[in-house]
mmCIF file of C-alpha atoms in Angstrom:
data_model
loop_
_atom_site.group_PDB
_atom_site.id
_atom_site.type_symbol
_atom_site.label_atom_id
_atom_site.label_comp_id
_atom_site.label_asym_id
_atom_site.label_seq_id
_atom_site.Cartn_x
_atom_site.Cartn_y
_atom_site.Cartn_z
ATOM 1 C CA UNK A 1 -2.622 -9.903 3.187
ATOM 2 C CA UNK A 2 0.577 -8.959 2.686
ATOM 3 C CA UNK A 3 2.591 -10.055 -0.977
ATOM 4 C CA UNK A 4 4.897 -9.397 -3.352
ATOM 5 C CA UNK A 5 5.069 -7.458 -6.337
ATOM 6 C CA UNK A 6 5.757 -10.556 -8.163
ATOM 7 C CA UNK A 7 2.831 -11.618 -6.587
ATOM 8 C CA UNK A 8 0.547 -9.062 -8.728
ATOM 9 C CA UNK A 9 -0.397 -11.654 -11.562
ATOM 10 C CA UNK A 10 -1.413 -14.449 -9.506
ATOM 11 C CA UNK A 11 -3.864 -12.225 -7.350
ATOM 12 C CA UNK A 12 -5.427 -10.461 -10.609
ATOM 13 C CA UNK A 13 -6.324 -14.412 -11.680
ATOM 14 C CA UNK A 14 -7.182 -14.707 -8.044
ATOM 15 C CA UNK A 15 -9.708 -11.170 -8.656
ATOM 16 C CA UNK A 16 -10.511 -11.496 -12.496
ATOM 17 C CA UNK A 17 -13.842 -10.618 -12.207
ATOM 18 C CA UNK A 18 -13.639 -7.504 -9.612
ATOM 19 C CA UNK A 19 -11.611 -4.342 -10.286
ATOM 20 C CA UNK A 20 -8.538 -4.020 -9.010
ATOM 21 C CA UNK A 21 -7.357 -0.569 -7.941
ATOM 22 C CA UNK A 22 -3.471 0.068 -7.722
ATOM 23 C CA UNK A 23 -2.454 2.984 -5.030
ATOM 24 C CA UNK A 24 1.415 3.273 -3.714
ATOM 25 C CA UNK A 25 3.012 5.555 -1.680
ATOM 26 C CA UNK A 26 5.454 5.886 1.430
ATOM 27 C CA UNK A 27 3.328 5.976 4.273
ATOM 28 C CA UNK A 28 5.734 7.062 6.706
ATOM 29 C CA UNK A 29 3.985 8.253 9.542
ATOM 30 C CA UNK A 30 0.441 7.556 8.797
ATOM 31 C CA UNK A 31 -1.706 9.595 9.215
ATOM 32 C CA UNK A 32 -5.577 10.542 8.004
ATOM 33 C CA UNK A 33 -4.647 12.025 5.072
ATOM 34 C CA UNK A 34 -3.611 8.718 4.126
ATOM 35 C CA UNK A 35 -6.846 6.899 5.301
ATOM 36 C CA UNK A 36 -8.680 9.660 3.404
ATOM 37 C CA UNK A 37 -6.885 8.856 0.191
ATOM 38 C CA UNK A 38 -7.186 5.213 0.357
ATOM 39 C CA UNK A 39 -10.941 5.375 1.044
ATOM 40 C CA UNK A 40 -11.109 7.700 -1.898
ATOM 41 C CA UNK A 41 -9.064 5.277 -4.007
ATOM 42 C CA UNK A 42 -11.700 2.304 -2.790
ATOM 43 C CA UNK A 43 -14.454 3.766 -4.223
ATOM 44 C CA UNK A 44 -12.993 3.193 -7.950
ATOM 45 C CA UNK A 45 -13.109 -0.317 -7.358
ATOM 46 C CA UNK A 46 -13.774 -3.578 -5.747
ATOM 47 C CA UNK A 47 -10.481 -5.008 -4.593
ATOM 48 C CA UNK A 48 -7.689 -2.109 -2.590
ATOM 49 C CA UNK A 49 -4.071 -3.118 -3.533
ATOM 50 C CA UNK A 50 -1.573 -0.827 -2.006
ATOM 51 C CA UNK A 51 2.137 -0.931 -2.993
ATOM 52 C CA UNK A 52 4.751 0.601 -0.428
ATOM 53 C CA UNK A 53 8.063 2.799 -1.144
ATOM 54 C CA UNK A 54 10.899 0.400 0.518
ATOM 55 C CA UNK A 55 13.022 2.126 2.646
ATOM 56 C CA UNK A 56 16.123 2.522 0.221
ATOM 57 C CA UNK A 57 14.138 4.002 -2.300
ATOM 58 C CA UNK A 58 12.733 6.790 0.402
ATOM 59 C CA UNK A 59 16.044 7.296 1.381
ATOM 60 C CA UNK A 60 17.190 8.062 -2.139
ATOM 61 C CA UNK A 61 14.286 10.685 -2.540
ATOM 62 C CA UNK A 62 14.075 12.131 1.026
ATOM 63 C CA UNK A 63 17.253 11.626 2.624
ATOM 64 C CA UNK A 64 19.291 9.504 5.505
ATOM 65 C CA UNK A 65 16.942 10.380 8.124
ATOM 66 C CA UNK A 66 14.024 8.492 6.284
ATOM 67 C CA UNK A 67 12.248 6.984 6.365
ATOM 68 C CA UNK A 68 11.275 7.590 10.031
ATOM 69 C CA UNK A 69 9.090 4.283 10.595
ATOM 70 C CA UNK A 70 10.998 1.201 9.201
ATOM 71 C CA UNK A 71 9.086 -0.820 6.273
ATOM 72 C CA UNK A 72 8.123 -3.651 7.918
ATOM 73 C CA UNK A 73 6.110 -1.549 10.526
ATOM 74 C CA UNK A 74 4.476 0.529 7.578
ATOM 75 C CA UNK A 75 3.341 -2.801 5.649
ATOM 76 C CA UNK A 76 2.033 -3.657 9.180
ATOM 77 C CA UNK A 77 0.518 -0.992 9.517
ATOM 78 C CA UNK A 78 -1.444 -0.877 5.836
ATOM 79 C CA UNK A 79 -2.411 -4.427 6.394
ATOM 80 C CA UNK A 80 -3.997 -4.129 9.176
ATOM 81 C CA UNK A 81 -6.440 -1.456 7.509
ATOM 82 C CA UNK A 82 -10.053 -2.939 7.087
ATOM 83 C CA UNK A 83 -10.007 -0.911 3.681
ATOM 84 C CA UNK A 84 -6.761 -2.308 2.396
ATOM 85 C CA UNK A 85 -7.432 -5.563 0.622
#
């Protein structure tokens, strides 16, 4: 499912009795390293909520030439991950 940060209250009512784990990151060219983590992150908790860099902020931290796969693709991408809730 894919939300909004201003979305974050009305999905811990939706969750209130599971824990929620928080992960962000860039994700720009996924890879396993990046499955690895988020299964790692999983096991803290119940419920998987990943927030993703945007691509103006990457491009203020890494440069003009990222990021090199566009956001929309990379929330595609993490959504469509079974362990991404």
């Amino acid at each position: 499912m894919i939300v909004t940060i201003n979305d974050l209250a009305k999905i811990r009512e939706q969750y209130q009795d599971q824990k929620l784990i928080l992960s962000s990151g860039t994700f720009d060219l996924l890879h396993v390293g990046h499955l690895h983590y988020l299964q790692a992150a999983k096991t803290y908790g119940d419920v998987l909520i990943v927030l993703l860099s945007g691509d103006q902020r990457i491009k203020a931290r890494k440069g003009d030439d990222r990021p090199i796969i566009p956001e929309v693709d990379r929330t595609e991408m993490l959504d469509a991950l079974k362990i991404v809730d």
